[in-house]
């Protein structure tokens, strides 16, 4: 249970980080908060030759409004995001999700960028990012490129970040006044990874849903949208009956992540129940 | 960076210099980059109060404070902590002068085997530093990342609850 030896790089600036990444390519891993990477290193599931510790890099730790987006620097720790008034006021779904994210000691150290770069399908933030159509800024010595959340996650623990690149910023759209949000999950212990997640964002015109984003997590290799549930809501007056119909429509998502916490039938049932709860929460009946 | 010859393994092992303050004492050490904070505290400094349970960030037994916030010391490398201020369970009290939390754990049967206790105490200390009069639910939330296999948790919750009121009393009186 001790990590294999590695060489340590400790860049102070984004430029030095880019140089280190360009130099070491796929023999390097980035160490942010270490709450997912270090356990894997302790198990020797991951044995990087070079570890690039970015905890000293200036300019990756911030939360700020930038046009119609709330921009969060990748090295912003969970505790900072969870306690941020700017986050609560502008992207309330993140605040709702943080009621379920990790335990206090893990939140002290873990970072939002590290969490998303890890790409764990049972984690809350990837589902939230897809639900809100967040944009991911991926940087390297070549410059920046922007990727939509739905295209950032490529598979279980796989993202669109290539060797030589790093996730530098996540941009969440600021909530509109007519948007309503909901989040719920089931986990064995509060703060643990979820067995199943449902999160929703509804754009309303009065009682009618103009557009809906319904996202599942924890049940497949990647979180993703539930098109049938979204279709069941779009253009409809969202009532208890419509909530039940949309929740039922999640049956089209076949759970493929099965383990001792739950088989496909159980996870399917959870997803239906959680979707109903998230929707009820969104329309203020939860 | 420094090199220490290692006869058994052949090639020299790279080390980095760190300056840390642990429980009020300043240390300068050369450490291998991969040395976990938990092993640094126990093996380099002899502070064996920090217990190593799961070594993958699940059990919370190794929780210590770094710059006033708890961390899982099995998930942080000592090489990351240059200029950090670290507090371990040894900073709380002595056998004849227990910290109110330690006294309350004793009185309320907040421990049986004692393995999880150092992590529980440091996590409880962080809670009371930030929230001196927590509710029982807030205590449950705070220690949700710490596993105990003996007590069933209720007595730990009572211990923290009673320590909070004891400490408030001392402050108010």
mmCIF file with all atom_site columns, N, CA, C and O in Angstrom, chain A residues 3-4 9 12 14 28 33 46 56-57 61 75 83 94 100 102 132 150 168 186 198 203 217 219 245 259 266 269 284:
data_model
loop_
_atom_site.group_PDB
_atom_site.id
_atom_site.type_symbol
_atom_site.label_atom_id
_atom_site.label_alt_id
_atom_site.label_comp_id
_atom_site.label_asym_id
_atom_site.label_entity_id
_atom_site.label_seq_id
_atom_site.pdbx_PDB_ins_code
_atom_site.Cartn_x
_atom_site.Cartn_y
_atom_site.Cartn_z
_atom_site.occupancy
_atom_site.B_iso_or_equiv
_atom_site.pdbx_formal_charge
_atom_site.auth_seq_id
_atom_site.auth_comp_id
_atom_site.auth_asym_id
_atom_site.auth_atom_id
_atom_site.pdbx_PDB_model_num
ATOM 1   N N  . UNK A 1 3   ? 2.965   3.918  -2.684  1.00 0.00 ? 3   UNK A N  1
ATOM 2   C CA . UNK A 1 3   ? 3.126   4.198  -4.112  1.00 0.00 ? 3   UNK A CA 1
ATOM 3   C C  . UNK A 1 3   ? 4.507   3.793  -4.606  1.00 0.00 ? 3   UNK A C  1
ATOM 4   O O  . UNK A 1 3   ? 5.485   3.788  -3.843  1.00 0.00 ? 3   UNK A O  1
ATOM 5   N N  . UNK A 1 4   ? 4.585   3.459  -5.893  1.00 0.00 ? 4   UNK A N  1
ATOM 6   C CA . UNK A 1 4   ? 5.878   3.185  -6.526  1.00 0.00 ? 4   UNK A CA 1
ATOM 7   C C  . UNK A 1 4   ? 6.650   4.506  -6.632  1.00 0.00 ? 4   UNK A C  1
ATOM 8   O O  . UNK A 1 4   ? 6.047   5.579  -6.624  1.00 0.00 ? 4   UNK A O  1
ATOM 9   N N  . UNK A 1 9   ? 7.756   16.877 -10.115 1.00 0.00 ? 9   UNK A N  1
ATOM 10  C CA . UNK A 1 9   ? 7.903   18.208 -10.714 1.00 0.00 ? 9   UNK A CA 1
ATOM 11  C C  . UNK A 1 9   ? 6.943   19.128 -9.970  1.00 0.00 ? 9   UNK A C  1
ATOM 12  O O  . UNK A 1 9   ? 5.790   18.748 -9.725  1.00 0.00 ? 9   UNK A O  1
ATOM 13  N N  . UNK A 1 12  ? 5.482   26.361 -10.741 1.00 0.00 ? 12  UNK A N  1
ATOM 14  C CA . UNK A 1 12  ? 4.855   27.479 -10.027 1.00 0.00 ? 12  UNK A CA 1
ATOM 15  C C  . UNK A 1 12  ? 3.893   28.249 -10.918 1.00 0.00 ? 12  UNK A C  1
ATOM 16  O O  . UNK A 1 12  ? 3.067   28.999 -10.430 1.00 0.00 ? 12  UNK A O  1
ATOM 17  N N  . UNK A 1 14  ? 1.581   28.530 -14.845 1.00 0.00 ? 14  UNK A N  1
ATOM 18  C CA . UNK A 1 14  ? 0.904   27.762 -15.892 1.00 0.00 ? 14  UNK A CA 1
ATOM 19  C C  . UNK A 1 14  ? 1.882   27.458 -17.030 1.00 0.00 ? 14  UNK A C  1
ATOM 20  O O  . UNK A 1 14  ? 1.876   26.358 -17.586 1.00 0.00 ? 14  UNK A O  1
ATOM 21  N N  . UNK A 1 28  ? 3.726   11.201 -17.514 1.00 0.00 ? 28  UNK A N  1
ATOM 22  C CA . UNK A 1 28  ? 3.428   12.051 -16.349 1.00 0.00 ? 28  UNK A CA 1
ATOM 23  C C  . UNK A 1 28  ? 1.953   12.007 -15.985 1.00 0.00 ? 28  UNK A C  1
ATOM 24  O O  . UNK A 1 28  ? 1.092   11.801 -16.834 1.00 0.00 ? 28  UNK A O  1
ATOM 25  N N  . UNK A 1 33  ? -5.722  17.563 -6.050  1.00 0.00 ? 33  UNK A N  1
ATOM 26  C CA . UNK A 1 33  ? -6.026  17.312 -4.630  1.00 0.00 ? 33  UNK A CA 1
ATOM 27  C C  . UNK A 1 33  ? -5.614  15.917 -4.175  1.00 0.00 ? 33  UNK A C  1
ATOM 28  O O  . UNK A 1 33  ? -5.465  15.664 -2.975  1.00 0.00 ? 33  UNK A O  1
ATOM 29  N N  . UNK A 1 46  ? -1.917  2.849  -10.534 1.00 0.00 ? 46  UNK A N  1
ATOM 30  C CA . UNK A 1 46  ? -1.323  3.904  -11.347 1.00 0.00 ? 46  UNK A CA 1
ATOM 31  C C  . UNK A 1 46  ? 0.108   4.091  -10.868 1.00 0.00 ? 46  UNK A C  1
ATOM 32  O O  . UNK A 1 46  ? 0.343   4.246  -9.667  1.00 0.00 ? 46  UNK A O  1
ATOM 33  N N  . UNK A 1 56  ? 1.082   24.279 -6.442  1.00 0.00 ? 56  UNK A N  1
ATOM 34  C CA . UNK A 1 56  ? 1.748   25.582 -6.294  1.00 0.00 ? 56  UNK A CA 1
ATOM 35  C C  . UNK A 1 56  ? 1.517   26.485 -7.487  1.00 0.00 ? 56  UNK A C  1
ATOM 36  O O  . UNK A 1 56  ? 2.004   27.620 -7.497  1.00 0.00 ? 56  UNK A O  1
ATOM 37  N N  . UNK A 1 57  ? 0.825   25.977 -8.496  1.00 0.00 ? 57  UNK A N  1
ATOM 38  C CA . UNK A 1 57  ? 0.651   26.773 -9.710  1.00 0.00 ? 57  UNK A CA 1
ATOM 39  C C  . UNK A 1 57  ? -0.281  27.951 -9.438  1.00 0.00 ? 57  UNK A C  1
ATOM 40  O O  . UNK A 1 57  ? -1.376  27.778 -8.914  1.00 0.00 ? 57  UNK A O  1
ATOM 41  N N  . UNK A 1 61  ? -6.950  28.744 -9.228  1.00 0.00 ? 61  UNK A N  1
ATOM 42  C CA . UNK A 1 61  ? -7.846  28.634 -8.078  1.00 0.00 ? 61  UNK A CA 1
ATOM 43  C C  . UNK A 1 61  ? -8.705  29.898 -8.001  1.00 0.00 ? 61  UNK A C  1
ATOM 44  O O  . UNK A 1 61  ? -8.275  30.898 -7.447  1.00 0.00 ? 61  UNK A O  1
ATOM 45  N N  . UNK A 1 75  ? -8.186  24.127 -10.001 1.00 0.00 ? 75  UNK A N  1
ATOM 46  C CA . UNK A 1 75  ? -7.602  23.787 -8.687  1.00 0.00 ? 75  UNK A CA 1
ATOM 47  C C  . UNK A 1 75  ? -8.438  24.306 -7.517  1.00 0.00 ? 75  UNK A C  1
ATOM 48  O O  . UNK A 1 75  ? -7.979  24.278 -6.376  1.00 0.00 ? 75  UNK A O  1
ATOM 49  N N  . UNK A 1 83  ? -18.870 26.311 -0.346  1.00 0.00 ? 83  UNK A N  1
ATOM 50  C CA . UNK A 1 83  ? -19.204 27.445 0.517   1.00 0.00 ? 83  UNK A CA 1
ATOM 51  C C  . UNK A 1 83  ? -19.367 28.762 -0.246  1.00 0.00 ? 83  UNK A C  1
ATOM 52  O O  . UNK A 1 83  ? -19.654 29.792 0.358   1.00 0.00 ? 83  UNK A O  1
ATOM 53  N N  . UNK A 1 94  ? -25.188 23.272 -8.710  1.00 0.00 ? 94  UNK A N  1
ATOM 54  C CA . UNK A 1 94  ? -23.910 22.840 -8.118  1.00 0.00 ? 94  UNK A CA 1
ATOM 55  C C  . UNK A 1 94  ? -24.058 22.793 -6.603  1.00 0.00 ? 94  UNK A C  1
ATOM 56  O O  . UNK A 1 94  ? -23.647 21.829 -5.952  1.00 0.00 ? 94  UNK A O  1
ATOM 57  N N  . UNK A 1 100 ? -24.242 16.352 -1.424  1.00 0.00 ? 100 UNK A N  1
ATOM 58  C CA . UNK A 1 100 ? -23.987 14.911 -1.489  1.00 0.00 ? 100 UNK A CA 1
ATOM 59  C C  . UNK A 1 100 ? -22.512 14.577 -1.742  1.00 0.00 ? 100 UNK A C  1
ATOM 60  O O  . UNK A 1 100 ? -22.145 13.409 -1.791  1.00 0.00 ? 100 UNK A O  1
ATOM 61  N N  . UNK A 1 102 ? -18.888 13.926 -1.141  1.00 0.00 ? 102 UNK A N  1
ATOM 62  C CA . UNK A 1 102 ? -17.761 13.577 -0.283  1.00 0.00 ? 102 UNK A CA 1
ATOM 63  C C  . UNK A 1 102 ? -17.962 13.951 1.188   1.00 0.00 ? 102 UNK A C  1
ATOM 64  O O  . UNK A 1 102 ? -19.028 14.391 1.608   1.00 0.00 ? 102 UNK A O  1
ATOM 65  N N  . UNK A 1 132 ? -25.986 20.706 -17.181 1.00 0.00 ? 132 UNK A N  1
ATOM 66  C CA . UNK A 1 132 ? -25.970 22.154 -17.412 1.00 0.00 ? 132 UNK A CA 1
ATOM 67  C C  . UNK A 1 132 ? -25.268 22.535 -18.715 1.00 0.00 ? 132 UNK A C  1
ATOM 68  O O  . UNK A 1 132 ? -25.152 23.711 -19.027 1.00 0.00 ? 132 UNK A O  1
ATOM 69  N N  . UNK A 1 150 ? -20.613 17.013 -22.480 1.00 0.00 ? 150 UNK A N  1
ATOM 70  C CA . UNK A 1 150 ? -21.043 15.716 -23.030 1.00 0.00 ? 150 UNK A CA 1
ATOM 71  C C  . UNK A 1 150 ? -19.946 15.080 -23.883 1.00 0.00 ? 150 UNK A C  1
ATOM 72  O O  . UNK A 1 150 ? -19.920 13.856 -24.052 1.00 0.00 ? 150 UNK A O  1
ATOM 73  N N  . UNK A 1 168 ? -8.088  23.271 -17.314 1.00 0.00 ? 168 UNK A N  1
ATOM 74  C CA . UNK A 1 168 ? -7.724  24.479 -16.567 1.00 0.00 ? 168 UNK A CA 1
ATOM 75  C C  . UNK A 1 168 ? -8.937  25.199 -15.984 1.00 0.00 ? 168 UNK A C  1
ATOM 76  O O  . UNK A 1 168 ? -8.833  25.828 -14.937 1.00 0.00 ? 168 UNK A O  1
ATOM 77  N N  . UNK A 1 186 ? -28.634 8.109  -4.537  1.00 0.00 ? 186 UNK A N  1
ATOM 78  C CA . UNK A 1 186 ? -28.659 7.131  -3.452  1.00 0.00 ? 186 UNK A CA 1
ATOM 79  C C  . UNK A 1 186 ? -27.249 6.583  -3.284  1.00 0.00 ? 186 UNK A C  1
ATOM 80  O O  . UNK A 1 186 ? -26.605 6.185  -4.252  1.00 0.00 ? 186 UNK A O  1
ATOM 81  N N  . UNK A 1 198 ? -29.705 11.148 -10.223 1.00 0.00 ? 198 UNK A N  1
ATOM 82  C CA . UNK A 1 198 ? -30.560 11.799 -11.226 1.00 0.00 ? 198 UNK A CA 1
ATOM 83  C C  . UNK A 1 198 ? -30.474 13.296 -10.997 1.00 0.00 ? 198 UNK A C  1
ATOM 84  O O  . UNK A 1 198 ? -30.539 13.763 -9.857  1.00 0.00 ? 198 UNK A O  1
ATOM 85  N N  . UNK A 1 203 ? -36.412 24.388 -18.108 1.00 0.00 ? 203 UNK A N  1
ATOM 86  C CA . UNK A 1 203 ? -36.670 25.778 -18.466 1.00 0.00 ? 203 UNK A CA 1
ATOM 87  C C  . UNK A 1 203 ? -38.185 25.919 -18.547 1.00 0.00 ? 203 UNK A C  1
ATOM 88  O O  . UNK A 1 203 ? -38.826 25.201 -19.322 1.00 0.00 ? 203 UNK A O  1
ATOM 89  N N  . UNK A 1 217 ? -26.633 9.256  -13.625 1.00 0.00 ? 217 UNK A N  1
ATOM 90  C CA . UNK A 1 217 ? -25.238 9.006  -13.249 1.00 0.00 ? 217 UNK A CA 1
ATOM 91  C C  . UNK A 1 217 ? -25.153 7.747  -12.412 1.00 0.00 ? 217 UNK A C  1
ATOM 92  O O  . UNK A 1 217 ? -26.156 7.324  -11.818 1.00 0.00 ? 217 UNK A O  1
ATOM 93  N N  . UNK A 1 219 ? -24.996 4.698  -13.214 1.00 0.00 ? 219 UNK A N  1
ATOM 94  C CA . UNK A 1 219 ? -25.601 3.460  -13.708 1.00 0.00 ? 219 UNK A CA 1
ATOM 95  C C  . UNK A 1 219 ? -24.929 2.922  -14.980 1.00 0.00 ? 219 UNK A C  1
ATOM 96  O O  . UNK A 1 219 ? -25.066 1.744  -15.300 1.00 0.00 ? 219 UNK A O  1
ATOM 97  N N  . UNK A 1 245 ? -44.534 10.121 -15.459 1.00 0.00 ? 245 UNK A N  1
ATOM 98  C CA . UNK A 1 245 ? -44.306 9.646  -16.832 1.00 0.00 ? 245 UNK A CA 1
ATOM 99  C C  . UNK A 1 245 ? -42.832 9.786  -17.228 1.00 0.00 ? 245 UNK A C  1
ATOM 100 O O  . UNK A 1 245 ? -42.240 8.875  -17.811 1.00 0.00 ? 245 UNK A O  1
ATOM 101 N N  . UNK A 1 259 ? -22.637 -4.041 -9.632  1.00 0.00 ? 259 UNK A N  1
ATOM 102 C CA . UNK A 1 259 ? -21.695 -4.587 -8.660  1.00 0.00 ? 259 UNK A CA 1
ATOM 103 C C  . UNK A 1 259 ? -22.469 -5.011 -7.421  1.00 0.00 ? 259 UNK A C  1
ATOM 104 O O  . UNK A 1 259 ? -23.697 -5.109 -7.462  1.00 0.00 ? 259 UNK A O  1
ATOM 105 N N  . UNK A 1 266 ? -32.221 -3.300 -9.982  1.00 0.00 ? 266 UNK A N  1
ATOM 106 C CA . UNK A 1 266 ? -32.242 -2.409 -8.821  1.00 0.00 ? 266 UNK A CA 1
ATOM 107 C C  . UNK A 1 266 ? -31.858 -0.988 -9.215  1.00 0.00 ? 266 UNK A C  1
ATOM 108 O O  . UNK A 1 266 ? -32.498 -0.011 -8.823  1.00 0.00 ? 266 UNK A O  1
ATOM 109 N N  . UNK A 1 269 ? -34.575 0.740  -11.090 1.00 0.00 ? 269 UNK A N  1
ATOM 110 C CA . UNK A 1 269 ? -35.615 1.161  -10.165 1.00 0.00 ? 269 UNK A CA 1
ATOM 111 C C  . UNK A 1 269 ? -35.205 2.437  -9.415  1.00 0.00 ? 269 UNK A C  1
ATOM 112 O O  . UNK A 1 269 ? -35.992 3.373  -9.263  1.00 0.00 ? 269 UNK A O  1
ATOM 113 N N  . UNK A 1 284 ? -40.684 22.318 -7.116  1.00 0.00 ? 284 UNK A N  1
ATOM 114 C CA . UNK A 1 284 ? -41.033 22.834 -5.799  1.00 0.00 ? 284 UNK A CA 1
ATOM 115 C C  . UNK A 1 284 ? -42.014 21.983 -5.029  1.00 0.00 ? 284 UNK A C  1
ATOM 116 O O  . UNK A 1 284 ? -42.700 22.453 -4.149  1.00 0.00 ? 284 UNK A O  1
#
